[in-house]
Short mmCIF file of C-alpha atoms in Angstrom, two decimals:
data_model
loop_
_atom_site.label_atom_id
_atom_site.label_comp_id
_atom_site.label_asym_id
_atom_site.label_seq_id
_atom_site.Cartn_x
_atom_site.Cartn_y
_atom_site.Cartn_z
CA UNK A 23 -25.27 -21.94 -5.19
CA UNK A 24 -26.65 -24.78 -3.48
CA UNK A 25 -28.17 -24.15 -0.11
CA UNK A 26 -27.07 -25.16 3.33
CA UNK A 27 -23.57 -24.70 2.25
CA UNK A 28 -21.95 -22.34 4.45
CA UNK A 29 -21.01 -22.86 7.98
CA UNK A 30 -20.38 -20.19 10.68
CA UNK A 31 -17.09 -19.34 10.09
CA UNK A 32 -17.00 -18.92 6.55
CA UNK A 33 -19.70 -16.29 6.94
CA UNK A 34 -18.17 -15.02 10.56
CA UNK A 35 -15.06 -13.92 8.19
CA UNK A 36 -17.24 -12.49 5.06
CA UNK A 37 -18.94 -10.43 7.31
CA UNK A 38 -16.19 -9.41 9.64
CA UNK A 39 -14.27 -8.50 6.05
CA UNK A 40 -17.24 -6.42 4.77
CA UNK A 41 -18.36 -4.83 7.83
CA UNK A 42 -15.05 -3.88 9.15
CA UNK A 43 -14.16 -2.26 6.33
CA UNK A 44 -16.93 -0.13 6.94
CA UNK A 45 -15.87 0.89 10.80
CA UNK A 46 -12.03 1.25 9.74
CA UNK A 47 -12.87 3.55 6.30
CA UNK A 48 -16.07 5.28 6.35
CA UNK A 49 -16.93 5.16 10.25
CA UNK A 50 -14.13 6.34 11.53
CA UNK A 51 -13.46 9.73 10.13
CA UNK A 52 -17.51 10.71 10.96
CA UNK A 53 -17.04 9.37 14.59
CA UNK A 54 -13.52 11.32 15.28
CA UNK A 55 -15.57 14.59 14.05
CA UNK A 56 -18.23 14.40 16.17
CA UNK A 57 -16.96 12.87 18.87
CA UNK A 58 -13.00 13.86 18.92
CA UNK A 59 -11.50 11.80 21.69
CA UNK A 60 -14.90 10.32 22.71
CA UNK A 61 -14.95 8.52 19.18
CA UNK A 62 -13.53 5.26 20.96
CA UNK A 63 -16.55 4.60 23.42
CA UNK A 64 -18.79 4.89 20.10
CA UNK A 65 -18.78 1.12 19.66
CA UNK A 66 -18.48 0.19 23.26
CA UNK A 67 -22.21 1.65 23.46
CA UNK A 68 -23.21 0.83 20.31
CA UNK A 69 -22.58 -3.16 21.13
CA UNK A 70 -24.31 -3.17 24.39
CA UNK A 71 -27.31 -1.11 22.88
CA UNK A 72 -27.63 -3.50 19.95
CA UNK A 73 -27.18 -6.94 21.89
CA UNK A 74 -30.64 -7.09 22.71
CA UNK A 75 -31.85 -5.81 19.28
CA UNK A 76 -29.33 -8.82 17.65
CA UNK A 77 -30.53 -11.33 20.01
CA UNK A 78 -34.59 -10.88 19.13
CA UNK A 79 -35.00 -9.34 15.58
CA UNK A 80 -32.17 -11.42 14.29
CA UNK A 81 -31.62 -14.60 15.91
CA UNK A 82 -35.58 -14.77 17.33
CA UNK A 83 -36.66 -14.24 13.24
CA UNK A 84 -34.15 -16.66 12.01
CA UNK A 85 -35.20 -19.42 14.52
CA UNK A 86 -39.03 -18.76 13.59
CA UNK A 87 -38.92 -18.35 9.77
CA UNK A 88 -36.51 -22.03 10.35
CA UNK A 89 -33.64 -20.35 8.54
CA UNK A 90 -35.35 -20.43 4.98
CA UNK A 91 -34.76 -18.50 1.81
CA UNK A 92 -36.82 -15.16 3.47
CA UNK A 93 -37.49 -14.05 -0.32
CA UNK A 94 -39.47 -17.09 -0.66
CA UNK A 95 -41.00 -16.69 2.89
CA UNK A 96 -42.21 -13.38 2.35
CA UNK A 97 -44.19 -14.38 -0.50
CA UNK A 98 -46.25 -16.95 1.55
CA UNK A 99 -46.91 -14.06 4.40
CA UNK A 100 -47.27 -11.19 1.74
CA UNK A 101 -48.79 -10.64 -1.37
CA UNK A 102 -46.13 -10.10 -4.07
CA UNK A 103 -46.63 -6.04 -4.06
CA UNK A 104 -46.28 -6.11 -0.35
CA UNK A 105 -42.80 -8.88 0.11
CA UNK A 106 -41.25 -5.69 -2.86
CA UNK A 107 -41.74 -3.22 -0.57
CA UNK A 108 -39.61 -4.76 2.05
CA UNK A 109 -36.97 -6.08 -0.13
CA UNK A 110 -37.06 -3.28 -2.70
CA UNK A 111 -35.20 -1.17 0.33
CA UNK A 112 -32.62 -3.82 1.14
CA UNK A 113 -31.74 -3.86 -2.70
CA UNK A 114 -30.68 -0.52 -2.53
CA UNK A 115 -29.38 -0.37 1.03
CA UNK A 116 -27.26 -3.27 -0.54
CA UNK A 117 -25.99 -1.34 -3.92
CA UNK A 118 -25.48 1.91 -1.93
CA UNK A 119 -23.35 0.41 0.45
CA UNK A 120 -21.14 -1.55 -2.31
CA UNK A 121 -20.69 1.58 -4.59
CA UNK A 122 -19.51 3.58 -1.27
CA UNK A 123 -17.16 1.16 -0.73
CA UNK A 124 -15.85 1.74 -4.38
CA UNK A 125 -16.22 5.12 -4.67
CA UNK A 126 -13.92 5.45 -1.11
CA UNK A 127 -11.45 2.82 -2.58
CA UNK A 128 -10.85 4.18 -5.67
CA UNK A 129 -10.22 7.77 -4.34
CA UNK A 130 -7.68 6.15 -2.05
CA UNK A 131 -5.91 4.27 -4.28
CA UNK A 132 -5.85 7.83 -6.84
CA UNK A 133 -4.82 9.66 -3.96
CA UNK A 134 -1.99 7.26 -2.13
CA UNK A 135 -0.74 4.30 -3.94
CA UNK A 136 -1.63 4.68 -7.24
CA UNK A 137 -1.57 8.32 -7.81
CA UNK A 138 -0.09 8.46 -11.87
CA UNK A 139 -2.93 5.56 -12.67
CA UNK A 140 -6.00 6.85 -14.70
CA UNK A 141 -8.85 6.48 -11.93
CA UNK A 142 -10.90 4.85 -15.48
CA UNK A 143 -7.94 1.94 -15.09
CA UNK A 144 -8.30 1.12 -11.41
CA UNK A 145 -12.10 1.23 -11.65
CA UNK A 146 -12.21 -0.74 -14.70
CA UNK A 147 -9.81 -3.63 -12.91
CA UNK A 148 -11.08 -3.79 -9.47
CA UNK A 149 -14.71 -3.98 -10.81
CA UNK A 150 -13.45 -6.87 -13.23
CA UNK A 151 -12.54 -8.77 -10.76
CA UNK A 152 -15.35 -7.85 -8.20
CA UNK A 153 -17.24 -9.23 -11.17
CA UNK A 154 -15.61 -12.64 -11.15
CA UNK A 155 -16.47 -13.24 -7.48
CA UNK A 156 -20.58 -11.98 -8.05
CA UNK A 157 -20.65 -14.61 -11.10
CA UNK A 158 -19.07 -17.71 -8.81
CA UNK A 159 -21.70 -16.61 -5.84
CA UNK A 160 -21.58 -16.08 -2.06
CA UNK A 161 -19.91 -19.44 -2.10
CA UNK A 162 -16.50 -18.37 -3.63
CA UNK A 163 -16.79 -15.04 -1.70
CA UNK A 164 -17.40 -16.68 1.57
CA UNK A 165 -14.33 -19.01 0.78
CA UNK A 166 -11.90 -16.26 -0.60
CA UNK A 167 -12.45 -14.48 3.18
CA UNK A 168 -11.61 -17.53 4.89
CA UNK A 169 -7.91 -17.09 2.74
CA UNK A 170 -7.60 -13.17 3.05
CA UNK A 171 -9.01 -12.89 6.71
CA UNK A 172 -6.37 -13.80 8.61
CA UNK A 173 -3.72 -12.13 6.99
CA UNK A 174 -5.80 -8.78 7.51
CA UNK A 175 -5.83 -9.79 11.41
CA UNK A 176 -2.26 -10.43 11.36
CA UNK A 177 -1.49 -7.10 10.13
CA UNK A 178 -4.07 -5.38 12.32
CA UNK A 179 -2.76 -6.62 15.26
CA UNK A 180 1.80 -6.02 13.76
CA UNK A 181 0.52 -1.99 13.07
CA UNK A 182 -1.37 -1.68 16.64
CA UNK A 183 1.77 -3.52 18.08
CA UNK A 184 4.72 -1.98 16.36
CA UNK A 185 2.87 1.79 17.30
CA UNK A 186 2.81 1.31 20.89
CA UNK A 187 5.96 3.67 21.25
CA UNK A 188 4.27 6.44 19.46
CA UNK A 189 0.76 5.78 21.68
CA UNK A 190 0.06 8.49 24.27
CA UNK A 191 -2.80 6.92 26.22
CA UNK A 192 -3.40 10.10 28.28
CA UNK A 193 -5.25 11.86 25.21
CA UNK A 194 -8.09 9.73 25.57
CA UNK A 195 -8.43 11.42 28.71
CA UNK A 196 -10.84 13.34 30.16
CA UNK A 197 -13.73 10.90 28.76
CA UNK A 198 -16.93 12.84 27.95
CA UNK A 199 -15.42 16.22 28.63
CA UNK A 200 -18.30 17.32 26.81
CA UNK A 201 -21.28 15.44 28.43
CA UNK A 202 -23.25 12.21 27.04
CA UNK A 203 -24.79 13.41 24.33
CA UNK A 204 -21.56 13.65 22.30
CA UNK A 205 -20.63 9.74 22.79
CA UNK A 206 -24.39 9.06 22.17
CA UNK A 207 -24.43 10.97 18.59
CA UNK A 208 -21.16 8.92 17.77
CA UNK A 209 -23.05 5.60 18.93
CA UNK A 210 -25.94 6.34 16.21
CA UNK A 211 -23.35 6.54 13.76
CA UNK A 212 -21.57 3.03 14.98
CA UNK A 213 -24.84 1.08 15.63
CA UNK A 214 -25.58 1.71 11.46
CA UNK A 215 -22.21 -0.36 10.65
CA UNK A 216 -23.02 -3.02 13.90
CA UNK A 217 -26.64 -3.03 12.52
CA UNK A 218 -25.41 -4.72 8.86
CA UNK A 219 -25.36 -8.09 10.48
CA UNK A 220 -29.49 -7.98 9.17
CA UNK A 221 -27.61 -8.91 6.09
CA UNK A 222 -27.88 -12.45 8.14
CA UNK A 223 -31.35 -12.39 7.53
CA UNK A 224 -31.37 -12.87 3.61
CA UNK A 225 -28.27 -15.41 3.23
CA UNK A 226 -29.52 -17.70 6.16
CA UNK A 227 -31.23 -20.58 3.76
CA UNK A 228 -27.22 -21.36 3.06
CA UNK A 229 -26.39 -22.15 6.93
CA UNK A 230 -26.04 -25.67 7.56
CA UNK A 231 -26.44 -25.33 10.78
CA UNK A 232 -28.57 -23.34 12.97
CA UNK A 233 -27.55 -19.49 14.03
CA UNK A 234 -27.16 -19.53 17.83
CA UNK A 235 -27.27 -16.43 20.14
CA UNK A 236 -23.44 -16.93 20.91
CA UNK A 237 -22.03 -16.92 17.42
CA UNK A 238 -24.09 -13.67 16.59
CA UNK A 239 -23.26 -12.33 19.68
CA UNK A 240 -19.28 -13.39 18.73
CA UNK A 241 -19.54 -11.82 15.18
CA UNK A 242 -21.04 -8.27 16.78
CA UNK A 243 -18.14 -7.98 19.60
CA UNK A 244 -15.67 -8.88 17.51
CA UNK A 245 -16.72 -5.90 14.75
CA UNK A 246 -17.34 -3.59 17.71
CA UNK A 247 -13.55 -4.35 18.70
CA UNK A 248 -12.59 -3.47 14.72
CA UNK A 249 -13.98 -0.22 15.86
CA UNK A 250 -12.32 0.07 19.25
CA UNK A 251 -8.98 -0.59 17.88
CA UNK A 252 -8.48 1.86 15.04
CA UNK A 253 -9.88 4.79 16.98
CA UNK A 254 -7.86 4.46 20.13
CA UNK A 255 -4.72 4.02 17.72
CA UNK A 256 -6.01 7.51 16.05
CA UNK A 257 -6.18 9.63 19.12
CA UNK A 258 -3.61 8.42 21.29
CA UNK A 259 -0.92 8.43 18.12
CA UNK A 260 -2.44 11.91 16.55
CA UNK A 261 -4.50 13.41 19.26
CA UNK A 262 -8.14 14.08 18.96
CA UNK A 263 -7.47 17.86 16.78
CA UNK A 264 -5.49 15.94 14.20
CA UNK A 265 -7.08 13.11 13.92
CA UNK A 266 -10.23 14.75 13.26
CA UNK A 267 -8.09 16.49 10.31
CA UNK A 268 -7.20 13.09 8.89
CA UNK A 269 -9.49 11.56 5.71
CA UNK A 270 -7.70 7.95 6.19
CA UNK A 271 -7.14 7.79 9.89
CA UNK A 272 -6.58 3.84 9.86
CA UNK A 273 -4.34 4.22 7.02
CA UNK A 274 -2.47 7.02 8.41
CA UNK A 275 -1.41 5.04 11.59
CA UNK A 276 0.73 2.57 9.08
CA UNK A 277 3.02 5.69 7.77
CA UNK A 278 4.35 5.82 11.73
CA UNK A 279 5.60 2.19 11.75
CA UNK A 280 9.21 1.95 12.10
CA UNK A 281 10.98 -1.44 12.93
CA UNK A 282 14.55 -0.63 14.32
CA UNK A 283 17.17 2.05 12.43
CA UNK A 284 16.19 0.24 9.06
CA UNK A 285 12.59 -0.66 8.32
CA UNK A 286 10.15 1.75 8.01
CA UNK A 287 7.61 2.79 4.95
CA UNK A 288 5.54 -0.17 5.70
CA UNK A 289 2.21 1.29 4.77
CA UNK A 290 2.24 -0.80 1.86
CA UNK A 291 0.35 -3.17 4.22
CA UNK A 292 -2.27 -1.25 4.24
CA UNK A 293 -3.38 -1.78 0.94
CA UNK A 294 -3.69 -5.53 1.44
CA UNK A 295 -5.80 -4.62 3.94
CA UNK A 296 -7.82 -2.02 2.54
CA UNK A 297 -8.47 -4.19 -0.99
CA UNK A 298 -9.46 -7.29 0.83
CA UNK A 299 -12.29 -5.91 2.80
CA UNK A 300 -13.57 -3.40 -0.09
CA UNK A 301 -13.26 -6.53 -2.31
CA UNK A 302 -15.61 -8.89 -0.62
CA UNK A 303 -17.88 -5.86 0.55
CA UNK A 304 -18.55 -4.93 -2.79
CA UNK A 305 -19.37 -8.54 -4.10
CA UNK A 306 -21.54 -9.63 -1.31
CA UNK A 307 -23.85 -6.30 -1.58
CA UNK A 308 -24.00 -7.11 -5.67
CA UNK A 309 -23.95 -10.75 -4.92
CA UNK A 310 -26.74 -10.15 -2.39
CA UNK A 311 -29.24 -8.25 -4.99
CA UNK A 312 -29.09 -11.10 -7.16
CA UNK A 313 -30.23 -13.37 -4.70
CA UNK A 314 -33.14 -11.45 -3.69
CA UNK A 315 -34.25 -10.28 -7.20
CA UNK A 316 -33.35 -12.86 -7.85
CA UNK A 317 -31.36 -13.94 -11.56
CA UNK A 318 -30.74 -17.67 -12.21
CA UNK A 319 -30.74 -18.05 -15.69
CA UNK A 320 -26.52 -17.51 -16.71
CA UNK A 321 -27.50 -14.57 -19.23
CA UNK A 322 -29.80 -12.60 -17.00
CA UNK A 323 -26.54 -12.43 -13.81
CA UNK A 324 -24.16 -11.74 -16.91
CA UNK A 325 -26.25 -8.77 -17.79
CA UNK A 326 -26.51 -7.77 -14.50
CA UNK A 327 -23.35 -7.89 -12.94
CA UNK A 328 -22.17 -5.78 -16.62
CA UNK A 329 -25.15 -3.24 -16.24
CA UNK A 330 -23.80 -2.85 -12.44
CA UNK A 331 -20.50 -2.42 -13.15
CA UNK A 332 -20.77 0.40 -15.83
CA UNK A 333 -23.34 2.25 -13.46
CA UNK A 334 -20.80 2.25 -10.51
CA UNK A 335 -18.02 3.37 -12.57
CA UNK A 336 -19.92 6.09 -14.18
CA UNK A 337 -21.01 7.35 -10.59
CA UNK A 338 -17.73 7.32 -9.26
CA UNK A 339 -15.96 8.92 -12.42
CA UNK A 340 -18.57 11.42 -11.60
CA UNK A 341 -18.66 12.11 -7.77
CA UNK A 342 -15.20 12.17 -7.57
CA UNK A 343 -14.66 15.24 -9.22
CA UNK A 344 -17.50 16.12 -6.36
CA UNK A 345 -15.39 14.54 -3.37
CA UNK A 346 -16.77 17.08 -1.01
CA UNK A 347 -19.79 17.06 -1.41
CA UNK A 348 -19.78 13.07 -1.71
CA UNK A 349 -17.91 13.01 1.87
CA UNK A 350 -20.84 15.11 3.25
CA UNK A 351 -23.54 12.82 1.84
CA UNK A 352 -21.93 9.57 3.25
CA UNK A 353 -22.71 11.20 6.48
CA UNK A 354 -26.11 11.70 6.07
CA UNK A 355 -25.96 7.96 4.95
CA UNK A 356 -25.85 6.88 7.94
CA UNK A 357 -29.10 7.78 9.43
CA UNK A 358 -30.36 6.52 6.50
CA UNK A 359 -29.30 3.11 6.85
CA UNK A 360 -30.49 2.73 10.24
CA UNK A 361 -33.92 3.65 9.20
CA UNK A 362 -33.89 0.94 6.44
CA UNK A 363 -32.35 -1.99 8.87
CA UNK A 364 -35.41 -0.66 11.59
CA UNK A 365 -38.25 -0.64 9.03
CA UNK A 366 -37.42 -4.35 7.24
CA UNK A 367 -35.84 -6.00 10.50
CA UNK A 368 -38.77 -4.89 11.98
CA UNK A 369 -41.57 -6.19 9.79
CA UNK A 370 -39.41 -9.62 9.44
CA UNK A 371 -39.89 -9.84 13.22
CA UNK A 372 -43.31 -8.95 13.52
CA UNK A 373 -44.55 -11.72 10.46
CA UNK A 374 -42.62 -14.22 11.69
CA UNK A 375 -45.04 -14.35 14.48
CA UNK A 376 -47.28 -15.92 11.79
CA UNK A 377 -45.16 -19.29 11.90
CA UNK A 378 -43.47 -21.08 8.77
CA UNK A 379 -44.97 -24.09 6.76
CA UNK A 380 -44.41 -27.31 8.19
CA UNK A 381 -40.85 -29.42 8.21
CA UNK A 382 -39.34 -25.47 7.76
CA UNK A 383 -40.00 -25.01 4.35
CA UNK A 384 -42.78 -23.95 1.47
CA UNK A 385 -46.12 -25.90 0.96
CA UNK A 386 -46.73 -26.90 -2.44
CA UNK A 387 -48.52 -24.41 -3.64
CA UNK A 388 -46.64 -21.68 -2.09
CA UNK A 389 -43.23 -23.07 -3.94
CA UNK A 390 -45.31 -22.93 -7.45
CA UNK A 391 -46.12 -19.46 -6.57
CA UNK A 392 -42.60 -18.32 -5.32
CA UNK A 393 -41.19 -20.29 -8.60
CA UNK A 394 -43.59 -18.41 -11.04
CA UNK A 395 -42.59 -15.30 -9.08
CA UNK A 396 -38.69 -15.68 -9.92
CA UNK A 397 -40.03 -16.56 -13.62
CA UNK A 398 -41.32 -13.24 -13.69
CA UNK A 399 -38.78 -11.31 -12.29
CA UNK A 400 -36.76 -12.47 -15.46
#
């Protein structure tokens, strides 16, 4: 993929896809048990914590490092032992989050849709074509969200709408019954899925423009608001005790949907939904990795995205029959995440202090060592 490529939106709608996917399917079920009918000011403070944290470490580091390929960056601040040890954790961040996202969709789509479908089946096809979008590059992916984005919004907006008879606003109240610290816990847990807009950080050598405070600022209100919606619809439609009993909260709100004496079972929606965000989620994190490894040669990304695949399906054919205890390790996740987004975005921050080669990109020598780098990587 050629760089300086992408413009805002394009990325705007790849992240909004992967990242709200997050809030609406993993998020949300953590936050409601926590926080019960608190869960919907989770975002609200998670945003206004993390504008100042979006505004320095992200758009302060992309303005100094002049919006260059950061792999490549590092190596002309770091020695190569010492740019691994910062991208060797956003690697994994990356493939952990992607195979959570499959793991969650595929138990879904056993356990609603698709129950009489071999799990092998539906993890063999969705990872086929997940595969197809990692070997065209963040190009294609970026593109395909700018087609499937709006129809998600659309629906988003008919199931909030068409649920307003069945909303009881009064259950949100009394807010923080149980003191701060209960909306505070719930905030951690939000600020990990606001705090994957780092991901900025490692695709921002394809912007061809520069990242202003405003559009990052845009792209973290409107996830927060992917939050705010789907856990007011939750509480005021089930009430905090039942929603907290709920495993697909989001998806549960489409089953209620009834147009008139005649339409109804709508929920079918949902999977359009659903697909398109855990589609592009799971190719950008595998897309992603094989930037930052990174694999040019056709053979080498053919052999990777394969090797990937198999591993993920082999995981999931494996925690699944562990659901459980694979819920109750997604929640530990989260802290997890945090930590890694904190240590790199960090360190990015603090060595960008040490300025960029001149006319924002590598010196000579530096490019021969970055290139023979990549050669070895291979």
């Amino acid at each position: 993929m050629k760089e300086k490529s992408l413009g805002f939106w394009p990325v705007f709608m790849m992240l909004t896809l992967s990242v709200g996917l997050s809030s609406h399917v993993i998020l949300l079920p953590t936050v409601l048990e926590y926080c019960g009918r608190d869960a919907w000011m989770c975002g609200i403070i998670a945003f206004i914590v993390l504008v100042p944290w979006a505004t320095v470490f992200i758009t302060g580091t992309m303005r100094r490092t002049k919006q260059i390929n950061i792999r490549q960056w590092l190596r002309t601040r770091l020695s190569p032992f010492g740019a691994w040890i910062l991208i060797t954790p956003v690697i994994l961040f990356l493939l952990h989050t992607s195979f959570q996202s499959f793991i969650q969709t595929t138990s879904w789509t056993s356990s609603t849709y698709l129950p009489e479908t071999p799990q092998l089946v539906v993890m063999i096809c969705f990872m086929t074509l997940i595969g197809f979008a990692v070997w065209n590059g963040l190009r294609a992916i970026a593109y395909m969200s700018c087609l499937l984005l709006p129809g998600v919004v659309f629906l988003g907006d008919f199931v909030m709408s068409a649920n307003m008879p069945n909303k009881n606003y009064a259950l949100l109240l009394p807010m923080m019954e149980n003191g701060w610290f209960v909306p505070l816990q719930g905030a951690v847990y939000a600020a990990s899925c606001l705090m994957e807009l780092f991901m900025l950080l490692f695709i921002q050598h394809f912007f061809s423009g520069v990242m202003k405070n405003w559009q990052l600022l845009l792209q973290l209100c409107f996830i927060m608001l992917l939050m705010l919606g789907p856990a007011i619809g939750a509480i005021t439609e089930f009430g905090p005790v039942e929603a907290d009993k709920l495993l697909y909260p989001a998806f549960t709100q489409w089953r209620l949907v009834s147009i008139g004496k005649y339409v109804e079972h709508v929920d079918f929606f949902a999977i359009y939904q659903w697909i398109s965000g855990a589609f592009i989620r799971i190719s950008l994190g595998i897309a992603l990795v094989m930037e930052l490894i990174p694999l040019r040669k056709p053979k080498a990304r053919l052999t990777f995205i394969v090797t990937v695949s198999l591993i993920y399906i082999v995981l999931c054919k494996i925690l699944l029959a562990h659901l459980n205890a694979a819920q109750q390790i997604v929640q530990l996740t989260f802290i997890l995440d945090i930590g890694i987004i904190v240590f790199v975005t960090t360190w990015l921050w603090l060595l960008s202090f040490k300025g960029v080669p001149k006319e924002g990109g590598l010196d000579e020598k530096s490019k021969q060592r970055a290139d023979a780098g990549a050669t070895n990587n291979l």
